[in-house]
CSV table of C-alpha atoms and ligand atoms in Angstrom, one decimal:
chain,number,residue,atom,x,y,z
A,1,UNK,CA,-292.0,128.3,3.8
A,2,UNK,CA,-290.8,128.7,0.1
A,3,UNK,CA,-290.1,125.2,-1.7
A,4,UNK,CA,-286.6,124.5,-2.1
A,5,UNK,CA,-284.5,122.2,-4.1
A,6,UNK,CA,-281.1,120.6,-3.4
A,7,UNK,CA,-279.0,122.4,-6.1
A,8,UNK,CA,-275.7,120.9,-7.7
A,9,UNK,CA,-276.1,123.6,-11.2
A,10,UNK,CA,-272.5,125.1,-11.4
A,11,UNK,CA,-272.7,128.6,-11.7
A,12,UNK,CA,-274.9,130.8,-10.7
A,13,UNK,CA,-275.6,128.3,-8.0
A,14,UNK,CA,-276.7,127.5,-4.4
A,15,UNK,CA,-276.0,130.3,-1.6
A,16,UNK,CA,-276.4,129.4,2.0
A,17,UNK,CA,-280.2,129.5,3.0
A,18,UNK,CA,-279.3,131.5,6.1
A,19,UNK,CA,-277.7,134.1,3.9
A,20,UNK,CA,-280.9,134.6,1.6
A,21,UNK,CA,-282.7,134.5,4.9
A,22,UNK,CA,-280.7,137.9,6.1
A,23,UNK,CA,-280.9,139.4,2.5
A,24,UNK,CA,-284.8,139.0,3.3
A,25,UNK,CA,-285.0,140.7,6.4
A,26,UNK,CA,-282.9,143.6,5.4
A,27,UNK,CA,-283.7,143.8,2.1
A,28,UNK,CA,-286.0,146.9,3.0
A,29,UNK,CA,-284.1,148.5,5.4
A,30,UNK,CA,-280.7,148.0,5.9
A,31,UNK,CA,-279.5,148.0,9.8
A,32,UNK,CA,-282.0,151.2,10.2
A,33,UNK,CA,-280.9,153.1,7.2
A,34,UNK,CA,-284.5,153.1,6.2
A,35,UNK,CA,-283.9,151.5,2.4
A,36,UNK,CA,-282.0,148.6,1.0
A,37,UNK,CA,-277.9,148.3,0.3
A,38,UNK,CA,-279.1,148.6,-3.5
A,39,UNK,CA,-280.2,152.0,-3.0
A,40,UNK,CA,-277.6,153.1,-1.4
A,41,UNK,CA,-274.3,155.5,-2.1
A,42,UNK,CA,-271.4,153.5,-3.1
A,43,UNK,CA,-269.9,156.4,-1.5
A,44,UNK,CA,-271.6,156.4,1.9
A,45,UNK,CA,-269.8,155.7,5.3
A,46,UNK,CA,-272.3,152.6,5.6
A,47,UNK,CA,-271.2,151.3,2.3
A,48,UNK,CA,-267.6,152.0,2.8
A,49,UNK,CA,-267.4,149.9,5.9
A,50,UNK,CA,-269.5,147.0,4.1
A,51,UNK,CA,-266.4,147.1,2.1
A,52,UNK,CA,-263.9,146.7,4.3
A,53,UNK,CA,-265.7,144.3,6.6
A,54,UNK,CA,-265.9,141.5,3.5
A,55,UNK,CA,-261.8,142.5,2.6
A,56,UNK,CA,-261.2,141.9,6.2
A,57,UNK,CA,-263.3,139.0,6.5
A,58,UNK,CA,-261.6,137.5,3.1
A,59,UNK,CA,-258.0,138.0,4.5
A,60,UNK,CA,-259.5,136.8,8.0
A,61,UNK,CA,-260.2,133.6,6.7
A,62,UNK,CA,-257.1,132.4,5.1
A,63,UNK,CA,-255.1,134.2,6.8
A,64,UNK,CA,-253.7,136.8,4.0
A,65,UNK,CA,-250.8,139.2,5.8
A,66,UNK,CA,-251.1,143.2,5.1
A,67,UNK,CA,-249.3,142.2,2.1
A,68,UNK,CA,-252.0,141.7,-0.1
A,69,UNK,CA,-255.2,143.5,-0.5
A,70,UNK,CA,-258.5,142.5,-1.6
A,71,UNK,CA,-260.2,144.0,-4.4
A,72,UNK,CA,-264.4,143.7,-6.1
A,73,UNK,CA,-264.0,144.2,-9.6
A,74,UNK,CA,-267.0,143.6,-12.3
A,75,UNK,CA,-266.5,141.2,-15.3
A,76,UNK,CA,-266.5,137.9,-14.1
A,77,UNK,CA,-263.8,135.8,-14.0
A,78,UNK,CA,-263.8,136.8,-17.9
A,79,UNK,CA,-262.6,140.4,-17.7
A,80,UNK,CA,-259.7,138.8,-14.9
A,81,UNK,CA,-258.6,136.6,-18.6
A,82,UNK,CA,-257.7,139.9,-20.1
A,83,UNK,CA,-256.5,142.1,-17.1
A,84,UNK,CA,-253.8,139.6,-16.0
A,85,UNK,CA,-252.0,140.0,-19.2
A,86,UNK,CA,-252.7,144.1,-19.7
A,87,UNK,CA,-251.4,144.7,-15.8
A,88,UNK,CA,-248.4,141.6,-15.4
A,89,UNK,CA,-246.5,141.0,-19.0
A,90,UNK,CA,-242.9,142.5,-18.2
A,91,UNK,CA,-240.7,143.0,-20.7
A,92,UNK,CA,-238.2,140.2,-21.8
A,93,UNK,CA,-240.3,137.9,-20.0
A,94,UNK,CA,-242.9,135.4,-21.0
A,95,UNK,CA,-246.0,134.4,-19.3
A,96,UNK,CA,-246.9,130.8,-18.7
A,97,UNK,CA,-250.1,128.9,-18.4
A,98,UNK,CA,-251.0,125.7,-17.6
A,99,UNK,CA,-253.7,124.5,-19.7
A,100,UNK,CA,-256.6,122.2,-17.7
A,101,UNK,CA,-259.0,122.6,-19.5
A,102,UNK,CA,-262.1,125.3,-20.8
A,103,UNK,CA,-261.2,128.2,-18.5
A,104,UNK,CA,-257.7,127.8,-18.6
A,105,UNK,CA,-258.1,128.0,-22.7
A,106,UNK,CA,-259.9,131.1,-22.3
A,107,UNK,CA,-257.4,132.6,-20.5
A,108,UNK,CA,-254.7,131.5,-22.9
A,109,UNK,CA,-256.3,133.0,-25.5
A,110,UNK,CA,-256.8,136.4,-23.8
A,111,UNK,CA,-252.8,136.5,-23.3
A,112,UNK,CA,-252.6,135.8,-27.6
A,113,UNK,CA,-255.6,138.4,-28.3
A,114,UNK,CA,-253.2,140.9,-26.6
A,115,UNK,CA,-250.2,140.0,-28.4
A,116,UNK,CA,-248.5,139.1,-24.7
A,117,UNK,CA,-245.2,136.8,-25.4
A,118,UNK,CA,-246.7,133.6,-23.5
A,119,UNK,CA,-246.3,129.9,-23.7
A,120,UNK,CA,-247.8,127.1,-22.5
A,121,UNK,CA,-246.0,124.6,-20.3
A,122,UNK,CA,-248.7,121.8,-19.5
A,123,UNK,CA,-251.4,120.4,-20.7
A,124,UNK,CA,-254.3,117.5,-20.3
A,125,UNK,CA,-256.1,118.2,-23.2
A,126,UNK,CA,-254.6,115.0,-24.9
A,127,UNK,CA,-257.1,113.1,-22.5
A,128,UNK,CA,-260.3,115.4,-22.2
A,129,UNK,CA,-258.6,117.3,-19.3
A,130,UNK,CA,-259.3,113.9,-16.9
A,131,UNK,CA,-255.9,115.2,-15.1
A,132,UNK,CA,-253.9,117.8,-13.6
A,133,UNK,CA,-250.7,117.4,-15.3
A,134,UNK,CA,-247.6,117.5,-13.1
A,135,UNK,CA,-244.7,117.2,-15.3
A,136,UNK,CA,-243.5,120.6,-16.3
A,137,UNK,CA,-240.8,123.3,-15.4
A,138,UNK,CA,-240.9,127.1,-14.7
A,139,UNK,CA,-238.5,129.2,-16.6
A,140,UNK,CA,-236.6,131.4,-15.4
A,141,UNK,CA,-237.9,134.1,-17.5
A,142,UNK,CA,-241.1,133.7,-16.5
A,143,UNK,CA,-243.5,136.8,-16.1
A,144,UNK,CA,-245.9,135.0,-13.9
A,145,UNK,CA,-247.4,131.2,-13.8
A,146,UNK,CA,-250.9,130.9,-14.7
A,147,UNK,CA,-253.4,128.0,-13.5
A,148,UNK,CA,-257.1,127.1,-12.9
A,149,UNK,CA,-257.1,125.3,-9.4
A,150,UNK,CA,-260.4,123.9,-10.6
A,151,UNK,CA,-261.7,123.0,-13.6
A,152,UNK,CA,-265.4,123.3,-13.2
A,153,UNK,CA,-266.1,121.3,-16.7
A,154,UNK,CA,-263.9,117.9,-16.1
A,155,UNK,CA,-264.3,117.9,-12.8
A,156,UNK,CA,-261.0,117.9,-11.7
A,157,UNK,CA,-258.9,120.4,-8.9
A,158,UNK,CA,-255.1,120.9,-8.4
A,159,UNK,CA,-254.6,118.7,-5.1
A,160,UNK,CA,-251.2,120.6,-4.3
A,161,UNK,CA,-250.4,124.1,-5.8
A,162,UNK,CA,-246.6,124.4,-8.0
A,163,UNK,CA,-244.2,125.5,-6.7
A,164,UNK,CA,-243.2,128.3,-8.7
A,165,UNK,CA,-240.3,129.9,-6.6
A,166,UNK,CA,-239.7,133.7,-7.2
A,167,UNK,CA,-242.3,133.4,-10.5
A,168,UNK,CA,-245.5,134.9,-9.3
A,169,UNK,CA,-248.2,132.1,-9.1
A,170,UNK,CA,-251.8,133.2,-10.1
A,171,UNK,CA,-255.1,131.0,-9.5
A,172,UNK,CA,-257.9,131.0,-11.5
A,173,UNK,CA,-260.1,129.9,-8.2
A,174,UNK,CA,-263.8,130.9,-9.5
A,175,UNK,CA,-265.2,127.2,-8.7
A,176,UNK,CA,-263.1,126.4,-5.5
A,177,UNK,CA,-263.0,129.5,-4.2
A,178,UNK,CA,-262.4,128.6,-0.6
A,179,UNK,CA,-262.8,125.5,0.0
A,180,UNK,CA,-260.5,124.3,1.6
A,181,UNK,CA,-257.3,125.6,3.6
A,182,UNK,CA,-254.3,126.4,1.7
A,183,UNK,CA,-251.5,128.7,2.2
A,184,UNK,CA,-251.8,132.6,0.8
A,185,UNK,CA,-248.2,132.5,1.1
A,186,UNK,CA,-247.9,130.6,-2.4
A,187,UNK,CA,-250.0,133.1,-3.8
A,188,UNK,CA,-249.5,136.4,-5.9
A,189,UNK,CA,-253.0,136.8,-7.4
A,190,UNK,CA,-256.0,134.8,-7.2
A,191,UNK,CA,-259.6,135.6,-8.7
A,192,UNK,CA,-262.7,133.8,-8.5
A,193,UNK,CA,-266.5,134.8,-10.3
A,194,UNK,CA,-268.1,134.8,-7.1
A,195,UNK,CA,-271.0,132.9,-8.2
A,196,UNK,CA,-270.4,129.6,-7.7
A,197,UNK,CA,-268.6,129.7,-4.1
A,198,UNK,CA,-268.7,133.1,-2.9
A,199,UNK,CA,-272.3,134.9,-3.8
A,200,UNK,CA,-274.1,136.3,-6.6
A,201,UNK,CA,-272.9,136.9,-10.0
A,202,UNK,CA,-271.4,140.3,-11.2
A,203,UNK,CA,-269.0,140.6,-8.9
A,204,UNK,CA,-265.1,138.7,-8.9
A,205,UNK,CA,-262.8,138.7,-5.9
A,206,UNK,CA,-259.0,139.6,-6.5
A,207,UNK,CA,-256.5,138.8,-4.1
A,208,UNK,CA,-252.8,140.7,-4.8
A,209,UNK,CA,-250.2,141.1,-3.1
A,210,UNK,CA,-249.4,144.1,-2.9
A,211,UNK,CA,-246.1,144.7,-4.7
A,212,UNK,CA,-247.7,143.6,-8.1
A,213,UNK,CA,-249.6,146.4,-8.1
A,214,UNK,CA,-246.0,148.5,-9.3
A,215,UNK,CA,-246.3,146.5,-12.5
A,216,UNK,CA,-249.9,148.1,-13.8
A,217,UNK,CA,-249.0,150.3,-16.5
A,218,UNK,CA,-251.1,153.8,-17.6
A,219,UNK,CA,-251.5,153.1,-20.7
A,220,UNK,CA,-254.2,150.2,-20.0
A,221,UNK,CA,-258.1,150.5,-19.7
A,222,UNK,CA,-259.0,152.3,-16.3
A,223,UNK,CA,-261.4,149.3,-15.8
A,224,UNK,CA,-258.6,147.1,-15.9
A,225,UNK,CA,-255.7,148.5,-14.1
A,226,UNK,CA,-255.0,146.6,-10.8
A,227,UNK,CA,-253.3,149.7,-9.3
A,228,UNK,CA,-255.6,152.3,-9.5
A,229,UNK,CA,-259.0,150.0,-8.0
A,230,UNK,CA,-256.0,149.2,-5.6
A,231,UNK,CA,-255.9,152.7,-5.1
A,232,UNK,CA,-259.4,153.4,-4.8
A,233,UNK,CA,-260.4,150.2,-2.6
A,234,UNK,CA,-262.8,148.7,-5.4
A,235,UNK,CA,-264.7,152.0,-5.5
A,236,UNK,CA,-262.9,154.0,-8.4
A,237,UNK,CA,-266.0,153.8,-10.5
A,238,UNK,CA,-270.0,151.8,-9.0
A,239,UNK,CA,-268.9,148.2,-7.7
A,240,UNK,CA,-271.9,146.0,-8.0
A,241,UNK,CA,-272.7,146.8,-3.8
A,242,UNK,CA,-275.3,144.2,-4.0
A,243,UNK,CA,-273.0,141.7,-4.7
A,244,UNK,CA,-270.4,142.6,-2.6
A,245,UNK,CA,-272.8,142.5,0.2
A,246,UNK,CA,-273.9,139.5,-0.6
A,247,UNK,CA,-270.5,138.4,-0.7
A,248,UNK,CA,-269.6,139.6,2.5
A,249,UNK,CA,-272.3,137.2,4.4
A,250,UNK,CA,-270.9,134.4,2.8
A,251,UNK,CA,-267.7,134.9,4.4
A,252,UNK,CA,-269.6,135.8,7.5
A,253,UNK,CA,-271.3,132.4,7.3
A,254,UNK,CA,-268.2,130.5,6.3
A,255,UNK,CA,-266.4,131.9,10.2
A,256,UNK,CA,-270.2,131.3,11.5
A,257,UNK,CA,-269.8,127.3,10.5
A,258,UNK,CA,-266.3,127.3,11.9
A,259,UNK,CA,-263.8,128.7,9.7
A,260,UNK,CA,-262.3,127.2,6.5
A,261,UNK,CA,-261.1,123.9,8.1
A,262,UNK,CA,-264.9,123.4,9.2
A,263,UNK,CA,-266.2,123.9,5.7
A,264,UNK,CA,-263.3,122.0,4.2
A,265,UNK,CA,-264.2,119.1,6.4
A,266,UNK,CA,-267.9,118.9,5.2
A,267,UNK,CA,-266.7,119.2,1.4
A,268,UNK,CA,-264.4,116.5,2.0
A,269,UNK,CA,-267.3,114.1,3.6
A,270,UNK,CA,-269.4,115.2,1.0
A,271,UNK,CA,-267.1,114.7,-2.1
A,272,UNK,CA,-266.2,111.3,-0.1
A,273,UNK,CA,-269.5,110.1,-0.5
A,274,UNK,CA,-270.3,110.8,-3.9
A,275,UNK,CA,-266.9,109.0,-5.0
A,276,UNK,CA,-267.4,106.0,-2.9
A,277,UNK,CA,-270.6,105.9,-4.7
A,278,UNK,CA,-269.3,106.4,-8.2
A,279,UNK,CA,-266.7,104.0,-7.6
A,280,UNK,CA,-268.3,100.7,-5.9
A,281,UNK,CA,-270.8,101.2,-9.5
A,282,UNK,CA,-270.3,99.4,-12.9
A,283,UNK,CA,-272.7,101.7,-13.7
A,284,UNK,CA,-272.0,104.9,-13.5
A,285,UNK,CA,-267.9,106.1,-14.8
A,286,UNK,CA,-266.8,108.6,-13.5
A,287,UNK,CA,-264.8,111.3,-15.9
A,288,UNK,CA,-261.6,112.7,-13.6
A,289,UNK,CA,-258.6,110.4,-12.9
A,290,UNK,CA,-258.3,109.4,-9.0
A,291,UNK,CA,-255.4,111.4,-8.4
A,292,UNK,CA,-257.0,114.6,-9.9
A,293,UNK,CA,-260.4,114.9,-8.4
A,294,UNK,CA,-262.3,117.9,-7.6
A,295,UNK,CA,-263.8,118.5,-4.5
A,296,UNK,CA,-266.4,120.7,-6.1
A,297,UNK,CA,-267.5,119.4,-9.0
A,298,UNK,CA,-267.9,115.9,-9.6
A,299,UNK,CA,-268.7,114.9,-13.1
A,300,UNK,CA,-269.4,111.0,-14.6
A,301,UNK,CA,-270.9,109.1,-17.4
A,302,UNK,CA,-273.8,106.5,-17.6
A,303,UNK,CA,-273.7,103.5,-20.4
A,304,UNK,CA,-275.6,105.9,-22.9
A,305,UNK,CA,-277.0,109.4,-23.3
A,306,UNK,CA,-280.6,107.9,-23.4
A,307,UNK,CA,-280.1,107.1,-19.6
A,308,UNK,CA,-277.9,109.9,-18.8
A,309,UNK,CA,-281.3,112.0,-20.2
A,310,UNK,CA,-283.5,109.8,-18.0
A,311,UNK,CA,-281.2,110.1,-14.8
A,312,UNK,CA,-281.4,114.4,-15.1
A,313,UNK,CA,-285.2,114.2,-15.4
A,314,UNK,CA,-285.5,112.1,-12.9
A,315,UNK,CA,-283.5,113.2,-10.3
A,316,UNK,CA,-285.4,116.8,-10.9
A,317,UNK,CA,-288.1,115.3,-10.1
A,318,UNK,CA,-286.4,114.0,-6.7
A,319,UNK,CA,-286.0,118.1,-6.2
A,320,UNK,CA,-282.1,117.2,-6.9
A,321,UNK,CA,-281.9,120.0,-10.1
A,322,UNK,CA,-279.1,121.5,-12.2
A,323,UNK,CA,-277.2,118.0,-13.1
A,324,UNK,CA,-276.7,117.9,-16.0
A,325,UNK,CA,-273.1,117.5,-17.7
A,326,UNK,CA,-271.3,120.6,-19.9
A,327,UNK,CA,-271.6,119.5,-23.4
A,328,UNK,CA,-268.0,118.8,-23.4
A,329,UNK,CA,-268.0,115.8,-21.5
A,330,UNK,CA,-271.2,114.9,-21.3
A,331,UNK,CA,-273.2,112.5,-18.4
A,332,UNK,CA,-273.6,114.0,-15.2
A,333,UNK,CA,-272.2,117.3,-13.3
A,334,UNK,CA,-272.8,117.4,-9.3
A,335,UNK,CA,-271.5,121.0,-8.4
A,336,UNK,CA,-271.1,120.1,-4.6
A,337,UNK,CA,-270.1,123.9,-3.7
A,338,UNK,CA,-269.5,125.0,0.1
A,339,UNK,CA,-273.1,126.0,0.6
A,340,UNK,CA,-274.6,122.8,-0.6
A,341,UNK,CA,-275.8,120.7,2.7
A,342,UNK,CA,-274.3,117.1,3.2
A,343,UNK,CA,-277.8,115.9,3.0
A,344,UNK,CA,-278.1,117.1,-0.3
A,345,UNK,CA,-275.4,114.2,-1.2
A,346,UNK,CA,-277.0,112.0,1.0
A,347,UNK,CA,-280.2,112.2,-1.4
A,348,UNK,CA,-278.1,111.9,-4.6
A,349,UNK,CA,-276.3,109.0,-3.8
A,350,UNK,CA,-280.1,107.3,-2.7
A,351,UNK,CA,-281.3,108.4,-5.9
A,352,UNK,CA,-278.1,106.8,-7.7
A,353,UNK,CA,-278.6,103.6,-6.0
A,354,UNK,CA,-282.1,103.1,-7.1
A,355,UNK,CA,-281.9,104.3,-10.4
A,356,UNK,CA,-279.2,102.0,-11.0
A,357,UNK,CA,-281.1,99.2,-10.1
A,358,UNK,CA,-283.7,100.0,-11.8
A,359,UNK,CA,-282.0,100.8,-15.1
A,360,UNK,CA,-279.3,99.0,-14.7
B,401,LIG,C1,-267.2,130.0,-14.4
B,401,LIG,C2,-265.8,130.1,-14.6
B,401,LIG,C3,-265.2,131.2,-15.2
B,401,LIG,C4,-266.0,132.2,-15.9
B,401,LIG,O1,-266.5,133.1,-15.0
B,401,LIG,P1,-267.3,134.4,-15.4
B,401,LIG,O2,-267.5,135.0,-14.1
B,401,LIG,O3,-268.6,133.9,-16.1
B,401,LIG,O4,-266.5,135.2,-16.3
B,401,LIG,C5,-263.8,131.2,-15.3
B,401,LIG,N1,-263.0,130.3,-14.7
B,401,LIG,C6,-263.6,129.2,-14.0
B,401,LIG,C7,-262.7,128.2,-13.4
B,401,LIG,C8,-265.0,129.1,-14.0
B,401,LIG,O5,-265.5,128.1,-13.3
């Protein structure tokens, strides 16, 4: 058996072991078709129905109506900053953003580099992003509302979704990417990098409903246009099929464990745990506000950066790897994504007791 470590690194990060597990056994020969989904035609009937099977799965899972489709675009998360603006702007209208932190600035700027009429309605940044800010109201010449539902780098997830009326509501969801049950119904877009809940990297689900799609204009990059991938069912030009594949056994596993409210149940014990532990501590601080806290990623301080060194080392060498803080707020980063085992938090929090009392 192949040594493996409990994994909290944010992106790229841990995938189900079953799911590597079938990635091994097919990797050679796909279901008989004597060589591996990377070799394959983009364009076969075999590759065409992998397609549809993950969009279906997708919808499946949350519940999306035939009013949305699913698309597999390339770009990360990143290109999604740029093609939200290019494909949604409307005339005499102004898009808005809410800004929680890193991503969401990225995004913001994306909307400025394009010379896009935007504005921004909220933000946390005048405490280091600890919060989701609630105070804020949609205009009515709104072209669409932008958010991140969770901001991998603070640590901190919307906990209810605005309600933004007739405005189209878009979610940047790359690090909570189903992980819990919401409704699709409050959606008009939402993208996720599927790297850190959903597969591998180089491939980014879009979810749109459908009648957005009217508002792509020609005069964008092909690469970019919502309406003609739409069109095309992600296969205009080569999707990365490895990734899609990949993605499409992670949704598989996700109905195999029970469906979202199984898999949101688990996230919930495990985030539980790691608060509880956080919070009974003099010790360790952790960085979100209470009312703001992420399921997925779950970020803290120790008294100084000497220890905060010391606890990273250390807990690698527990084969608990990958947690160490983004520069931005320092300490300690547990990504707790879907795929990572309960047990895994069950070490942590052991290693987080006795390393507190031995350096506390
Ligand atoms: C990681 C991340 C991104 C960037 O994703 P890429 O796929 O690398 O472009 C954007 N938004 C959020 C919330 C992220 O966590």
């Amino acid at each position: 058996m192949a040594h493996r470590v409990f994994n909290f690194n944010p992106g790229p990060a841990t995938l189900p072991l079953s799911v590597l597990q079938t990635v091994q056994e097919e990797l050679l020969d796909y279901r008989g078709e004597g060589m591996s989904i990377m070799e394959m035609s983009h364009r076969s009937k075999t590759f065409g129905a992998l397609v549809q099977e993950a969009e279906e799965r997708i919808k499946r899972i949350m519940g999306f109506s035939d009013d949305y489709q699913v698309l597999f675009l390339q770009g990360g998360a990143t290109a999604q900053f740029a093609a939200i603006p290019l494909n949604l702007s409307q005339d005499g209208k102004t898009a808005e953003y809410i800004n929680t932190g890193s991503w969401a600035k990225k995004a913001i700027a994306e909307a400025k580099k394009l010379n896009k009429p935007y504005r921004v309605i909220a933000s946390s940044e005048d405490d280091n992003f600890t919060y989701i800010p609630t105070d804020f109201t949609i205009g009515s010449d709104a072209a669409y509302v932008h958010i991140t539902s969770n901001n991998t780098i603070f640590g901190t997830q919307w906990q209810e979704y605005p309600d933004t009326g007739d405005v189209p509501l878009i979610a940047d969801m790359s690090s909570d990417f189903y992980c819990r049950r919401f409704d699709p119904n409050q959606f008009a877009l939402i993208y996720a990098g599927a790297q850190k809940n959903a597969g591998p990297s180089g491939v980014t689900i879009v979810i749109i409903r459908k009648d957005l799609l009217e508002r792509s204009p020609e005069d964008i990059p092909t690469i970019l246009n919502y309406r003609i991938f739409a069109e095309k069912n992600s296969l205009y030009n080569t999707p990365n099929t490895f990734g899609i594949y990949v993605v499409n056994l992670v949704m598989k596993w996700i109905e195999d464990q029970g469906g979202i409210d199984a898999i949101e149940k688990v996230n919930r014990q495990k985030a539980q745990l790691l608060y509880d532990a956080l919070d009974a501590s003099e010790f360790y601080r952790p960085h979100a506000r209470k009312d703001s806290r992420s399921l997925m990623n779950v970020t803290w301080r120790l008294p100084s950066e000497e220890l905060e060194k010391k606890f990273v080392e250390e807990a690698a060498a527990n084969d608990l790897v990958g947690l160490k803080g983004h520069r931005s707020v320092g300490g300690i980063r547990a990504s707790i994504y879907n795929a990572m085992p309960l047990e895994g938090v069950q070490r942590l929090v052991e290693f987080m007791k006795d390393f507190e009392q031995k350096n506390g």
